[in-house]
Amino acid sequence: MIGFKTKYPFISSVFLAMLVCIPLALQGQEKLHYAGPLQVGKYKGEAGYDYKVVGKDTLLDGPFLMERSNLQALLENEDSSFLFSGTFKDHYPNGSWRFQFGEFQSNSQTQVIDYQYRVLVSGTQEEANGTLKEGKPDGAWTYTVNRIKDSELEQVLFKSNIVFENGIPQRSFRIENESGTLVGRFLRNGLAHDEWSLYITDEVEAVESWFFNDGVLEKVQSKENDETKVVQISVNREEQRKTINLDARYINILQLQLPVSDTLNVFETGMPKLLAENAQYYKKIDDILSELGESAFLPEFKVKVAHFPLNAMEKAQLDSIRVHFEKSRTISEFLLNSTQLNILKLSDEEALFLYSVVRAISENFINPIEKVVGYQEQGILEFVRRDQLIRKLWPKGKPSVKIEVGKEADSIGSTRAFVLPNAERFNFDGNTMSSVEQLAQYATFSLDSIQHLLNNKLTKEQRQQELIALEEELIAQSNGLNNLIDSVGSTTTQVNKDALMQIKAIADKSLSRYSAMEEVTSKFDYARELVDCYTQLMALTKAVSVLPAQWEEIQERYQDGVWNPFTATVMNEEVKKRITASYRKVLVPYFLEWAQSDLSCDNADELVLLMQGTYRRMMELREEETSKLERKLRKEQDPKMVMQLFNIQNQVKEN
């Protein structure tokens, strides 16, 4: 049995210390009480209830109350209130129960009545009252939905009166809403019986009547504009029958059993709509009770329908149909929603043809097959003759292996056909699950073939479009690089300018090489490489251009105030001269020489990282103890050794 320990671990933790102290022999006998916050599904509120522990299960046993209301929320905007009260016995809802759900707003007006402030509210209130026996409705149950205005009843929006015996609806019932009232009756076993009638306001006669005989629907009669239409339901007493619930599944079964001409609107609205509304309200209660304990609260109105069980072969075929349907749907949705294909078909006749074939397959194969898969999921197929179902899904006949589509660009309206190369192996004859499986397979194999053909076109088209975008980006990068070099070239030193001109030369040479290429694939790959190269060359250009400014910052940082007793003033004096000299005379020339003689697209990023890392390291060394380092730098002229002593390589790797 599922108890609170499984569903609500936080409750167990609240009472863990208490339970440890209770002898195991007494845990199944002594009742405990909880009072505090509780969440049941989407409802959060304050609760109080009795329970007992049996083995590892926490079982509700005794009075239960859970409620929520918030005056502040009501005054500020609106409040969603609720109240659940009743009794549990050994984890089963038992005895009288009451449920209230409110959605209220307030205009903030108050009244003083008997020394108390009263806030007027407007909104809707749902209330259900009745008796439960071991989790099942037993006796009369009433569910009412009222519209409230200024704390007064304005209108009854919905009301349901049903009598149950041990969960089975009995005798007469009545369900009404704003648009109509439904009355009917059951046999003692819960089967629908006799005439069920739907009345609308101000009408004496029923506008819709369903006639049942021991749970079997025999005819449906509807009246509209003084015209009465009767749909006879074919009843073969020799057919195997099965008892099911009168719910949405049953309505779908009726729609599939009847010819298209007899599928009245009454199966979409009218009585089914009112029954569905009633079931929705009862399900709300069942969800709450099932979350708390053991419950079977749903009002199971029973009917009998013809039953045509699926054999093992049909079940295997349905599994195959599902697999092929899911693959077909994935391919068709991808192709039909492809932005590239939708653009390409405007200028490419072959792409337009293949797109039209995909659309035809989606409409004539996939959409009807999707209904077959859906009916299987809903448990409907076993209640419908397979030949009847297939005729219903393909009223104009099943499609052919020859999929013809119109040549939309042709003014005379000629057609063109798509046929799979091995089409002769497929057989769509017969109204059986085997023929549906063949349809599903043909759709999958056809779409596979079409996707392969279109992928070649789309890949070529996509590469061309991407190449155009890359070339536009390259031109923008080239212009940006040249503009930057021109702007700083006239204000920097000659050696810096020489390095910048070499960067420009490498960029121009790479772009010239690209322009001389003819093969699209090679150009596409090289264009992507050039975009990265230009990005690195732009970063290097910026790094070279800021060298003078960085040297000024370094010089300023490596100054220290020294007291001059002769002038009685503090004068700046350069410190750590061997470090700054190594930077200015060894490392900077090394970087610029690299840029002038050894630079390429492959190592430009490495040079940028070294220059940036060296600048950061110079700013750090000012604050470090460097006397030992300075002694080692005394005669060192090798830039790589200087960087090693500065620990620059490690700094670059870390960054």
PDB file of C-alpha atoms in Angstrom, residues 230-379:
ATOM      1  CA  VAL A 230     -32.736  10.133 -36.293  1.00  0.00           C
ATOM      2  CA  VAL A 231     -29.546   8.131 -36.616  1.00  0.00           C
ATOM      3  CA  GLN A 232     -30.041   4.408 -36.187  1.00  0.00           C
ATOM      4  CA  ILE A 233     -27.103   2.602 -34.639  1.00  0.00           C
ATOM      5  CA  SER A 234     -26.618  -0.779 -36.250  1.00  0.00           C
ATOM      6  CA  VAL A 235     -26.865  -3.405 -33.542  1.00  0.00           C
ATOM      7  CA  ASN A 236     -25.832  -6.983 -34.252  1.00  0.00           C
ATOM      8  CA  ARG A 237     -26.821  -9.054 -31.241  1.00  0.00           C
ATOM      9  CA  GLU A 238     -24.407 -11.809 -32.291  1.00  0.00           C
ATOM     10  CA  GLU A 239     -21.345  -9.554 -32.058  1.00  0.00           C
ATOM     11  CA  GLN A 240     -19.061  -9.880 -29.077  1.00  0.00           C
ATOM     12  CA  ARG A 241     -19.553  -6.921 -26.710  1.00  0.00           C
ATOM     13  CA  LYS A 242     -17.500  -5.324 -24.008  1.00  0.00           C
ATOM     14  CA  THR A 243     -18.484  -2.905 -21.235  1.00  0.00           C
ATOM     15  CA  ILE A 244     -16.563   0.387 -21.205  1.00  0.00           C
ATOM     16  CA  ASN A 245     -16.986   3.886 -19.791  1.00  0.00           C
ATOM     17  CA  LEU A 246     -19.197   6.432 -21.531  1.00  0.00           C
ATOM     18  CA  ASP A 247     -16.421   8.953 -22.139  1.00  0.00           C
ATOM     19  CA  ALA A 248     -14.505  10.637 -24.958  1.00  0.00           C
ATOM     20  CA  ARG A 249     -13.193   7.276 -26.160  1.00  0.00           C
ATOM     21  CA  TYR A 250     -16.752   5.969 -26.534  1.00  0.00           C
ATOM     22  CA  ILE A 251     -17.755   9.039 -28.542  1.00  0.00           C
ATOM     23  CA  ASN A 252     -14.808   8.482 -30.888  1.00  0.00           C
ATOM     24  CA  ILE A 253     -15.860   4.857 -31.326  1.00  0.00           C
ATOM     25  CA  LEU A 254     -19.366   5.988 -32.289  1.00  0.00           C
ATOM     26  CA  GLN A 255     -17.995   8.449 -34.823  1.00  0.00           C
ATOM     27  CA  LEU A 256     -15.885   5.743 -36.453  1.00  0.00           C
ATOM     28  CA  GLN A 257     -18.738   3.224 -36.525  1.00  0.00           C
ATOM     29  CA  LEU A 258     -21.153   5.541 -38.323  1.00  0.00           C
ATOM     30  CA  PRO A 259     -20.991   6.648 -41.958  1.00  0.00           C
ATOM     31  CA  VAL A 260     -19.691  10.173 -42.539  1.00  0.00           C
ATOM     32  CA  SER A 261     -23.179  11.414 -43.458  1.00  0.00           C
ATOM     33  CA  ASP A 262     -24.539  10.289 -40.072  1.00  0.00           C
ATOM     34  CA  THR A 263     -21.815  11.841 -37.923  1.00  0.00           C
ATOM     35  CA  LEU A 264     -23.935  14.566 -36.384  1.00  0.00           C
ATOM     36  CA  ASN A 265     -22.751  17.588 -34.440  1.00  0.00           C
ATOM     37  CA  VAL A 266     -24.254  15.925 -31.367  1.00  0.00           C
ATOM     38  CA  PHE A 267     -21.067  13.855 -31.129  1.00  0.00           C
ATOM     39  CA  GLU A 268     -19.019  17.062 -30.880  1.00  0.00           C
ATOM     40  CA  THR A 269     -21.271  19.188 -28.651  1.00  0.00           C
ATOM     41  CA  GLY A 270     -24.616  18.574 -26.978  1.00  0.00           C
ATOM     42  CA  MET A 271     -24.773  15.655 -24.601  1.00  0.00           C
ATOM     43  CA  PRO A 272     -21.090  14.552 -24.926  1.00  0.00           C
ATOM     44  CA  LYS A 273     -19.918  18.060 -24.061  1.00  0.00           C
ATOM     45  CA  LEU A 274     -22.023  18.152 -20.898  1.00  0.00           C
ATOM     46  CA  LEU A 275     -20.858  14.669 -19.869  1.00  0.00           C
ATOM     47  CA  ALA A 276     -17.223  15.684 -20.461  1.00  0.00           C
ATOM     48  CA  GLU A 277     -17.696  18.776 -18.288  1.00  0.00           C
ATOM     49  CA  ASN A 278     -19.106  16.623 -15.501  1.00  0.00           C
ATOM     50  CA  ALA A 279     -16.216  14.151 -15.789  1.00  0.00           C
ATOM     51  CA  GLN A 280     -13.719  17.001 -15.622  1.00  0.00           C
ATOM     52  CA  TYR A 281     -15.100  18.202 -12.284  1.00  0.00           C
ATOM     53  CA  TYR A 282     -15.187  14.696 -10.815  1.00  0.00           C
ATOM     54  CA  LYS A 283     -11.611  14.078 -11.967  1.00  0.00           C
ATOM     55  CA  LYS A 284     -10.493  17.113  -9.971  1.00  0.00           C
ATOM     56  CA  ILE A 285     -11.809  15.454  -6.816  1.00  0.00           C
ATOM     57  CA  ASP A 286     -10.376  12.050  -7.767  1.00  0.00           C
ATOM     58  CA  ASP A 287      -6.901  13.543  -8.313  1.00  0.00           C
ATOM     59  CA  ILE A 288      -6.934  15.023  -4.809  1.00  0.00           C
ATOM     60  CA  LEU A 289      -8.219  11.901  -3.085  1.00  0.00           C
ATOM     61  CA  SER A 290      -5.849   9.621  -5.030  1.00  0.00           C
ATOM     62  CA  GLU A 291      -2.909  11.811  -4.017  1.00  0.00           C
ATOM     63  CA  LEU A 292      -3.890  11.541  -0.365  1.00  0.00           C
ATOM     64  CA  GLY A 293      -4.925   7.907  -0.148  1.00  0.00           C
ATOM     65  CA  GLU A 294      -6.676   5.113  -2.031  1.00  0.00           C
ATOM     66  CA  SER A 295      -9.529   6.351  -4.218  1.00  0.00           C
ATOM     67  CA  ALA A 296     -11.694   5.421  -7.214  1.00  0.00           C
ATOM     68  CA  PHE A 297     -13.953   8.446  -7.397  1.00  0.00           C
ATOM     69  CA  LEU A 298     -14.600   8.919 -11.130  1.00  0.00           C
ATOM     70  CA  PRO A 299     -18.283   8.506 -12.121  1.00  0.00           C
ATOM     71  CA  GLU A 300     -18.003   5.518 -14.434  1.00  0.00           C
ATOM     72  CA  PHE A 301     -21.106   5.651 -16.605  1.00  0.00           C
ATOM     73  CA  LYS A 302     -21.117   2.265 -18.367  1.00  0.00           C
ATOM     74  CA  VAL A 303     -22.077   1.285 -21.920  1.00  0.00           C
ATOM     75  CA  LYS A 304     -21.627  -1.794 -24.091  1.00  0.00           C
ATOM     76  CA  VAL A 305     -19.894  -1.689 -27.467  1.00  0.00           C
ATOM     77  CA  ALA A 306     -19.058  -4.234 -30.134  1.00  0.00           C
ATOM     78  CA  HIS A 307     -15.609  -5.707 -29.570  1.00  0.00           C
ATOM     79  CA  PHE A 308     -13.200  -6.823 -32.290  1.00  0.00           C
ATOM     80  CA  PRO A 309     -10.004  -7.903 -30.493  1.00  0.00           C
ATOM     81  CA  LEU A 310      -6.667  -7.372 -32.201  1.00  0.00           C
ATOM     82  CA  ASN A 311      -4.870 -10.572 -33.054  1.00  0.00           C
ATOM     83  CA  ALA A 312      -1.119 -11.087 -32.645  1.00  0.00           C
ATOM     84  CA  MET A 313      -0.436 -10.300 -36.318  1.00  0.00           C
ATOM     85  CA  GLU A 314      -2.347  -7.015 -36.152  1.00  0.00           C
ATOM     86  CA  LYS A 315      -0.514  -5.970 -32.983  1.00  0.00           C
ATOM     87  CA  ALA A 316       2.841  -6.608 -34.675  1.00  0.00           C
ATOM     88  CA  GLN A 317       1.692  -4.654 -37.741  1.00  0.00           C
ATOM     89  CA  LEU A 318       0.616  -1.751 -35.532  1.00  0.00           C
ATOM     90  CA  ASP A 319       4.059  -1.671 -33.915  1.00  0.00           C
ATOM     91  CA  SER A 320       5.605  -1.483 -37.392  1.00  0.00           C
ATOM     92  CA  ILE A 321       3.136   1.233 -38.444  1.00  0.00           C
ATOM     93  CA  ARG A 322       4.107   3.335 -35.433  1.00  0.00           C
ATOM     94  CA  VAL A 323       7.839   3.081 -36.172  1.00  0.00           C
ATOM     95  CA  HIS A 324       7.413   4.040 -39.836  1.00  0.00           C
ATOM     96  CA  PHE A 325       4.950   6.814 -38.988  1.00  0.00           C
ATOM     97  CA  GLU A 326       7.306   8.470 -36.508  1.00  0.00           C
ATOM     98  CA  LYS A 327      10.196   8.374 -38.983  1.00  0.00           C
ATOM     99  CA  SER A 328       8.034   9.658 -41.846  1.00  0.00           C
ATOM    100  CA  ARG A 329       6.619  12.479 -39.771  1.00  0.00           C
ATOM    101  CA  THR A 330      10.100  13.574 -38.671  1.00  0.00           C
ATOM    102  CA  ILE A 331      11.397  13.717 -42.259  1.00  0.00           C
ATOM    103  CA  SER A 332       8.310  15.420 -43.706  1.00  0.00           C
ATOM    104  CA  GLU A 333       8.137  18.085 -40.977  1.00  0.00           C
ATOM    105  CA  PHE A 334      11.847  18.825 -41.414  1.00  0.00           C
ATOM    106  CA  LEU A 335      11.560  19.217 -45.181  1.00  0.00           C
ATOM    107  CA  LEU A 336       8.279  21.134 -45.230  1.00  0.00           C
ATOM    108  CA  ASN A 337       9.527  23.558 -42.565  1.00  0.00           C
ATOM    109  CA  SER A 338      13.014  23.960 -44.041  1.00  0.00           C
ATOM    110  CA  THR A 339      13.629  27.641 -44.733  1.00  0.00           C
ATOM    111  CA  GLN A 340      16.293  26.782 -47.288  1.00  0.00           C
ATOM    112  CA  LEU A 341      14.007  24.396 -49.178  1.00  0.00           C
ATOM    113  CA  ASN A 342      11.140  26.894 -49.165  1.00  0.00           C
ATOM    114  CA  ILE A 343      13.473  29.468 -50.724  1.00  0.00           C
ATOM    115  CA  LEU A 344      15.145  27.037 -53.132  1.00  0.00           C
ATOM    116  CA  LYS A 345      11.824  25.773 -54.532  1.00  0.00           C
ATOM    117  CA  LEU A 346      11.074  29.277 -55.785  1.00  0.00           C
ATOM    118  CA  SER A 347      13.888  29.060 -58.315  1.00  0.00           C
ATOM    119  CA  ASP A 348      14.546  25.325 -58.699  1.00  0.00           C
ATOM    120  CA  GLU A 349      11.845  23.333 -60.531  1.00  0.00           C
ATOM    121  CA  GLU A 350      13.117  19.959 -59.305  1.00  0.00           C
ATOM    122  CA  ALA A 351      13.143  21.154 -55.702  1.00  0.00           C
ATOM    123  CA  LEU A 352       9.556  22.414 -56.143  1.00  0.00           C
ATOM    124  CA  PHE A 353       8.473  19.021 -57.493  1.00  0.00           C
ATOM    125  CA  LEU A 354      10.067  17.089 -54.620  1.00  0.00           C
ATOM    126  CA  TYR A 355       8.615  19.534 -52.078  1.00  0.00           C
ATOM    127  CA  SER A 356       5.145  18.980 -53.574  1.00  0.00           C
ATOM    128  CA  VAL A 357       5.586  15.202 -53.349  1.00  0.00           C
ATOM    129  CA  VAL A 358       6.512  15.487 -49.656  1.00  0.00           C
ATOM    130  CA  ARG A 359       3.392  17.566 -49.062  1.00  0.00           C
ATOM    131  CA  ALA A 360       1.241  14.984 -50.887  1.00  0.00           C
ATOM    132  CA  ILE A 361       2.747  12.140 -48.835  1.00  0.00           C
ATOM    133  CA  SER A 362       2.076  14.099 -45.652  1.00  0.00           C
ATOM    134  CA  GLU A 363      -1.580  14.682 -46.571  1.00  0.00           C
ATOM    135  CA  ASN A 364      -2.460  11.314 -48.121  1.00  0.00           C
ATOM    136  CA  PHE A 365      -0.246   8.907 -46.190  1.00  0.00           C
ATOM    137  CA  ILE A 366       1.039  10.355 -42.927  1.00  0.00           C
ATOM    138  CA  ASN A 367      -2.033  12.242 -41.669  1.00  0.00           C
ATOM    139  CA  PRO A 368      -4.438   9.263 -41.925  1.00  0.00           C
ATOM    140  CA  ILE A 369      -1.805   6.901 -40.502  1.00  0.00           C
ATOM    141  CA  GLU A 370      -1.315   9.294 -37.575  1.00  0.00           C
ATOM    142  CA  LYS A 371      -4.986   8.755 -36.718  1.00  0.00           C
ATOM    143  CA  VAL A 372      -4.466   4.983 -36.743  1.00  0.00           C
ATOM    144  CA  VAL A 373      -1.571   5.388 -34.297  1.00  0.00           C
ATOM    145  CA  GLY A 374      -3.664   7.740 -32.141  1.00  0.00           C
ATOM    146  CA  TYR A 375      -6.628   5.354 -32.068  1.00  0.00           C
ATOM    147  CA  GLN A 376      -4.321   2.571 -30.934  1.00  0.00           C
ATOM    148  CA  GLU A 377      -2.967   4.758 -28.111  1.00  0.00           C
ATOM    149  CA  GLN A 378      -6.531   5.579 -27.007  1.00  0.00           C
ATOM    150  CA  GLY A 379      -7.562   1.913 -27.036  1.00  0.00           C
TER     151      GLY A 379
END
